[in-house]
Amino acid sequence: MSKKPTIELRTSPHAHAGGDVVRIMRNVVYAMLPICAFTIWQFGLSALALLIVVTATCMASERLFNRLSSQPSSLGDWSAAITGILLALTLPPGFPLWMGAVAAFAAVALGKALFGGLGMNAMNPALIGRAFVQAAFPVAITTWTPAFFEGRFTSFVPTTLTPPFLQPPVISDWVTSVTVDAFSGATPLALQKFEGVQMDTLDMLLGTTAGSAGETSALLILICGLYLAARRMLDWRIPVLVMLGAAVTAGIFFLIDPVKYPDPLFVLLSGGLMLGAWFMASDMVGSPVTPLGVVIYALMIGVLTVIIRLFGGLTEGVMYAILLGNAATPLIDQLTQPRVFGEQRAGK
Amino acid sequence: MGLFDLFSGLKTFAHGIHPPYHKDTADKPIRRLPFPAQLVLPLDQHIGKPAIPLVKKGQEVVRGEPIAKADGAFSVPLHAPATGRVRGIELMPTPKGPKSDAIVIDVYDGSTQEVLWKQPREMSELSPTEAIQAIQDTGMVGLGGAAFPSHLKLTIPEDKTVDTLVINGCECEPYLTCDHRVMLEHPQALMRGIRYAMRATGTSQAIIGVEDNKMDAVEILRDHLPKGGSIKVESVETKYPQGSEKMLIKSVLNREVPAGGLPADVGVVVNNVGTLAGLGRLLPEGEGLIERVITVAGPGIVKPGNYLVPLGTPIRHILEQVGYEGSRTEFILGGPMMGPAVSAMDTPITKGTSGLLVLNEPSIEEESHKIWPCIRCARCVKACPMHLNPSILGQMAAKRKYEEMAEDYHLNDCFECGCCSYVCPSNIPLVQYFRIAKAINREQAA
Ligand code: SF4
Ligand code: SF4
């Protein structure tokens, strides 16, 4: 026998599945990196700067709130980084950096710290940040930048470097002056809603359109999301059911009036639906824990997204749909408590 | 039940987990260890009233002799596991945690392995009531870990009727292989025990449930089944906690024991294979329970195996015999999912101890000690075999809403299997929260 060992006393179980929070979070970050790379390739320096500023501000704010509440740093759980990257991906690529920082601060302050940190936040912090700037800077957030403009790796979109607290310059002249291949200034959603033009499906699938930094390539987002689902770090039911809900709702309207309403495929591939479904609606913190609850929640988001898109004043509905879903989660959870083993329910 | 389970036709229950099983000792035949110099026999090794000592300090006892009698019906007697002299009745550590009164015996050098005290009898001549009395006299309890007196378990309440005896041969806890070995090595004793139990309970059919990672046991048992088909062997999915009563009844009979109810409510009585094999051997001889098979395993053990040890053997003695190593160690009595960790080397093996595990650093999941907030990942919800919501229960426990946990979220249906803690990526000690919550609720009610 070797020399006297240290005897540990722990409570059972003395075994653990092993996967931990940090690993899950880190993988979510990995899964978003290709999307980030794509958006940088698409929009150049401006997108890169926006990603860095927003993510850094999120992490700095997280640290600040840790300090204020005398908590140890929670940066190690990566959730602040995820919020930052997600938020940056939902903003227009030429979004003024200072406004990006405001969005990031709002995301962490209102979306997370206010509730008590990771796991306590009722709603997705990135979307809170995005909703905040949507209200605060309605013009800047709807100013889209063309993808693949020439010189994107050497110069910024003029709006990017807007000095703090100033509104960005009007860039329609700049937009017409830059050379791009096959460019259309508005996003596919705006084109469809306000001008009745439908974007080519292949373009949207591959991401050669205008849009928020990270919501343009449906295909890439799908692949990255599938990676997470395959590693069991994401409940695939949520994105799939969100898309199903959206497609079915859109399909009904399309059948009623194919001229006025877009076809379901377009609905699925345009705007933030893909990103929202795979990376935001699926956020564990804001989604129900009961099996039935997950189904209701996801379908509800899908349906609401389309309704808001078609009938609301906004082109993009997924953000509010997810926030509504998050808000409904506690109620859904409560109403869908699973039947406990051996429990006899009235009427059964 | 998942879609896959439905189609595969495998008998099982919904939810649960698949931990690494580490059944490395499955091929190690049962071996006897030399007697220790001293035996420690707590009077409360079973659930119920502690036994009443029959011996005094300095008295000589022979192997097999009763040394404590049952205190009424809700109790069982104790027998001397080896010949020796009573050192006294002392407060000693027990696997349950707090110290309790124990009869300490100094074992004579070269104490015989023959059982010197027995009252052989013809079981078929006993009436059911006499049979129950005979079972109580053996001091037998559930050897799977529960340590519930067997004669009580086999006594069917007046207002209930049972039709089926379910025999638990799942051994779903990782590492443990003692039941597996008993099935392989003592199938006749098991079949005898099953017949006694069927007669005592008046059941007409018996089903032995064995996890499908022990198909060799399934085959051997099938070879030993009596003609007539009253006893069946069913292989069930290898999944933790398949061996919990409610889950096993669901798996083999598709009956659901009502929440807060007993197996008898759905016409079933469950016994462990080790327990019935023990009764099958002891009853005709009129002997008492004085030894049991335990699995000694884990990365820290030099000579892992299945060992027959006298009750009361201190874990120190076992570890000296089999050798162990490691600088940071965890000693566990029973399986890693539900067994308690102990620190006192004087802690004895009792009737309910099914194993002694020594886990070293690598298996004591190192990286993951930090407790993170609940991220609502729902893994615990998908793992809980009782279909509870450990996520919300855990959050309520943190806020000390213990009564609400019981009233609104079925806390009392939790049987502390540990699946939720096992899967939680935030390392939240959920089961421990639930144990505390239940204990506090019990205290408030008292
Ligand atoms: S310990 Fe209790 S709550 Fe946790 S999985 Fe087991 S029965 Fe469910
Ligand atoms: S497994 Fe842990 S983190 Fe996940 S929902 Fe349950 S308690 Fe929360």
GROMACS .gro file of N, CA and C in nm, chain A residues 21-80:
model
  180
   21VAL      N    1  -2.055   2.336  -1.891
   21VAL     CA    2  -2.106   2.459  -1.950
   21VAL      C    3  -2.002   2.525  -2.040
   22VAL      N    4  -1.880   2.531  -1.991
   22VAL     CA    5  -1.777   2.601  -2.067
   22VAL      C    6  -1.759   2.536  -2.203
   23ARG      N    7  -1.765   2.403  -2.204
   23ARG     CA    8  -1.746   2.335  -2.332
   23ARG      C    9  -1.860   2.366  -2.428
   24ILE      N   10  -1.981   2.367  -2.375
   24ILE     CA   11  -2.095   2.398  -2.461
   24ILE      C   12  -2.078   2.538  -2.520
   25MET      N   13  -2.048   2.633  -2.432
   25MET     CA   14  -2.039   2.773  -2.475
   25MET      C   15  -1.927   2.791  -2.576
   26ARG      N   16  -1.814   2.725  -2.549
   26ARG     CA   17  -1.701   2.740  -2.639
   26ARG      C   18  -1.737   2.688  -2.777
   27ASN      N   19  -1.810   2.580  -2.779
   27ASN     CA   20  -1.849   2.525  -2.909
   27ASN      C   21  -1.946   2.615  -2.984
   28VAL      N   22  -2.031   2.684  -2.910
   28VAL     CA   23  -2.120   2.779  -2.977
   28VAL      C   24  -2.035   2.887  -3.044
   29VAL      N   25  -1.933   2.933  -2.974
   29VAL     CA   26  -1.844   3.033  -3.032
   29VAL      C   27  -1.778   2.977  -3.158
   30TYR      N   28  -1.724   2.856  -3.148
   30TYR     CA   29  -1.661   2.795  -3.266
   30TYR      C   30  -1.758   2.791  -3.382
   31ALA      N   31  -1.882   2.752  -3.350
   31ALA     CA   32  -1.980   2.736  -3.458
   31ALA      C   33  -2.011   2.868  -3.526
   32MET      N   34  -1.990   2.978  -3.455
   32MET     CA   35  -2.022   3.108  -3.517
   32MET      C   36  -1.903   3.165  -3.593
   33LEU      N   37  -1.785   3.111  -3.571
   33LEU     CA   38  -1.667   3.169  -3.636
   33LEU      C   39  -1.675   3.165  -3.790
   34PRO      N   40  -1.717   3.053  -3.850
   34PRO     CA   41  -1.727   3.056  -3.997
   34PRO      C   42  -1.822   3.165  -4.046
   35ILE      N   43  -1.930   3.186  -3.971
   35ILE     CA   44  -2.025   3.290  -4.012
   35ILE      C   45  -1.957   3.426  -4.005
   36CYS      N   46  -1.879   3.446  -3.901
   36CYS     CA   47  -1.805   3.572  -3.888
   36CYS      C   48  -1.708   3.589  -4.005
   37ALA      N   49  -1.636   3.482  -4.037
   37ALA     CA   50  -1.540   3.490  -4.145
   37ALA      C   51  -1.610   3.526  -4.275
   38PHE      N   52  -1.725   3.464  -4.296
   38PHE     CA   53  -1.799   3.491  -4.419
   38PHE      C   54  -1.842   3.637  -4.427
   39THR      N   55  -1.889   3.687  -4.316
   39THR     CA   56  -1.940   3.823  -4.319
   39THR      C   57  -1.824   3.922  -4.339
   40ILE      N   58  -1.707   3.887  -4.287
   40ILE     CA   59  -1.592   3.975  -4.310
   40ILE      C   60  -1.551   3.972  -4.456
   41TRP      N   61  -1.555   3.855  -4.515
   41TRP     CA   62  -1.522   3.843  -4.657
   41TRP      C   63  -1.621   3.924  -4.741
   42GLN      N   64  -1.744   3.923  -4.694
   42GLN     CA   65  -1.851   3.989  -4.767
   42GLN      C   66  -1.845   4.142  -4.755
   43PHE      N   67  -1.821   4.187  -4.633
   43PHE     CA   68  -1.833   4.330  -4.608
   43PHE      C   69  -1.703   4.396  -4.567
   44GLY      N   70  -1.598   4.319  -4.554
   44GLY     CA   71  -1.466   4.376  -4.533
   44GLY      C   72  -1.441   4.433  -4.394
   45LEU      N   73  -1.358   4.535  -4.392
   45LEU     CA   74  -1.309   4.594  -4.268
   45LEU      C   75  -1.420   4.636  -4.173
   46SER      N   76  -1.524   4.694  -4.228
   46SER     CA   77  -1.631   4.744  -4.143
   46SER      C   78  -1.691   4.633  -4.058
   47ALA      N   79  -1.717   4.520  -4.122
   47ALA     CA   80  -1.776   4.407  -4.049
   47ALA      C   81  -1.680   4.358  -3.941
   48LEU      N   82  -1.552   4.351  -3.976
   48LEU     CA   83  -1.453   4.306  -3.878
   48LEU      C   84  -1.451   4.399  -3.757
   49ALA      N   85  -1.445   4.531  -3.787
   49ALA     CA   86  -1.439   4.628  -3.678
   49ALA      C   87  -1.564   4.618  -3.590
   50LEU      N   88  -1.678   4.601  -3.654
   50LEU     CA   89  -1.802   4.593  -3.577
   50LEU      C   90  -1.802   4.471  -3.485
   51LEU      N   91  -1.759   4.358  -3.539
   51LEU     CA   92  -1.752   4.236  -3.458
   51LEU      C   93  -1.662   4.257  -3.336
   52ILE      N   94  -1.546   4.316  -3.360
   52ILE     CA   95  -1.450   4.333  -3.251
   52ILE      C   96  -1.505   4.429  -3.146
   53VAL      N   97  -1.555   4.543  -3.193
   53VAL     CA   98  -1.601   4.645  -3.097
   53VAL      C   99  -1.719   4.591  -3.015
   54VAL      N  100  -1.815   4.529  -3.082
   54VAL     CA  101  -1.934   4.484  -3.010
   54VAL      C  102  -1.898   4.372  -2.911
   55THR      N  103  -1.818   4.277  -2.956
   55THR     CA  104  -1.782   4.166  -2.866
   55THR      C  105  -1.700   4.217  -2.748
   56ALA      N  106  -1.605   4.303  -2.778
   56ALA     CA  107  -1.521   4.356  -2.670
   56ALA      C  108  -1.605   4.435  -2.570
   57THR      N  109  -1.699   4.514  -2.622
   57THR     CA  110  -1.782   4.592  -2.530
   57THR      C  111  -1.868   4.501  -2.443
   58CYS      N  112  -1.920   4.397  -2.502
   58CYS     CA  113  -2.001   4.302  -2.424
   58CYS      C  114  -1.918   4.244  -2.310
   59MET      N  115  -1.796   4.202  -2.344
   59MET     CA  116  -1.714   4.138  -2.242
   59MET      C  117  -1.674   4.239  -2.135
   60ALA      N  118  -1.640   4.361  -2.178
   60ALA     CA  119  -1.602   4.463  -2.081
   60ALA      C  120  -1.721   4.495  -1.990
   61SER      N  121  -1.840   4.504  -2.048
   61SER     CA  122  -1.957   4.535  -1.966
   61SER      C  123  -1.984   4.423  -1.866
   62GLU      N  124  -1.970   4.300  -1.913
   62GLU     CA  125  -1.990   4.185  -1.824
   62GLU      C  126  -1.897   4.196  -1.702
   63ARG      N  127  -1.771   4.225  -1.731
   63ARG     CA  128  -1.672   4.238  -1.626
   63ARG      C  129  -1.710   4.351  -1.531
   64LEU      N  130  -1.755   4.462  -1.591
   64LEU     CA  131  -1.794   4.577  -1.509
   64LEU      C  132  -1.906   4.538  -1.412
   65PHE      N  133  -2.005   4.467  -1.464
   65PHE     CA  134  -2.116   4.431  -1.376
   65PHE      C  135  -2.074   4.328  -1.272
   66ASN      N  136  -1.980   4.240  -1.309
   66ASN     CA  137  -1.923   4.149  -1.208
   66ASN      C  138  -1.866   4.230  -1.094
   67ARG      N  139  -1.786   4.331  -1.130
   67ARG     CA  140  -1.722   4.416  -1.029
   67ARG      C  141  -1.827   4.483  -0.942
   68LEU      N  142  -1.925   4.544  -1.010
   68LEU     CA  143  -2.026   4.621  -0.936
   68LEU      C  144  -2.099   4.532  -0.837
   69SER      N  145  -2.121   4.406  -0.875
   69SER     CA  146  -2.194   4.319  -0.782
   69SER      C  147  -2.097   4.232  -0.702
   70SER      N  148  -1.970   4.269  -0.704
   70SER     CA  149  -1.865   4.196  -0.630
   70SER      C  150  -1.870   4.046  -0.656
   71GLN      N  151  -1.890   4.009  -0.781
   71GLN     CA  152  -1.888   3.868  -0.818
   71GLN      C  153  -1.755   3.838  -0.886
   72PRO      N  154  -1.712   3.714  -0.880
   72PRO     CA  155  -1.592   3.681  -0.958
   72PRO      C  156  -1.623   3.695  -1.107
   73SER      N  157  -1.517   3.711  -1.185
   73SER     CA  158  -1.537   3.731  -1.329
   73SER      C  159  -1.614   3.615  -1.390
   74SER      N  160  -1.712   3.645  -1.471
   74SER     CA  161  -1.786   3.538  -1.537
   74SER      C  162  -1.751   3.533  -1.685
   75LEU      N  163  -1.641   3.596  -1.723
   75LEU     CA  164  -1.602   3.592  -1.864
   75LEU      C  165  -1.568   3.449  -1.905
   76GLY      N  166  -1.521   3.371  -1.806
   76GLY     CA  167  -1.478   3.235  -1.834
   76GLY      C  168  -1.589   3.147  -1.890
   77ASP      N  169  -1.714   3.185  -1.870
   77ASP     CA  170  -1.820   3.100  -1.923
   77ASP      C  171  -1.856   3.134  -2.068
   78TRP      N  172  -1.787   3.227  -2.128
   78TRP     CA  173  -1.801   3.260  -2.270
   78TRP      C  174  -1.935   3.319  -2.309
   79SER      N  175  -2.027   3.329  -2.216
   79SER     CA  176  -2.160   3.371  -2.259
   79SER      C  177  -2.158   3.517  -2.306
   80ALA      N  178  -2.071   3.600  -2.246
   80ALA     CA  179  -2.065   3.740  -2.290
   80ALA      C  180  -2.010   3.747  -2.433
   0.00000   0.00000   0.00000
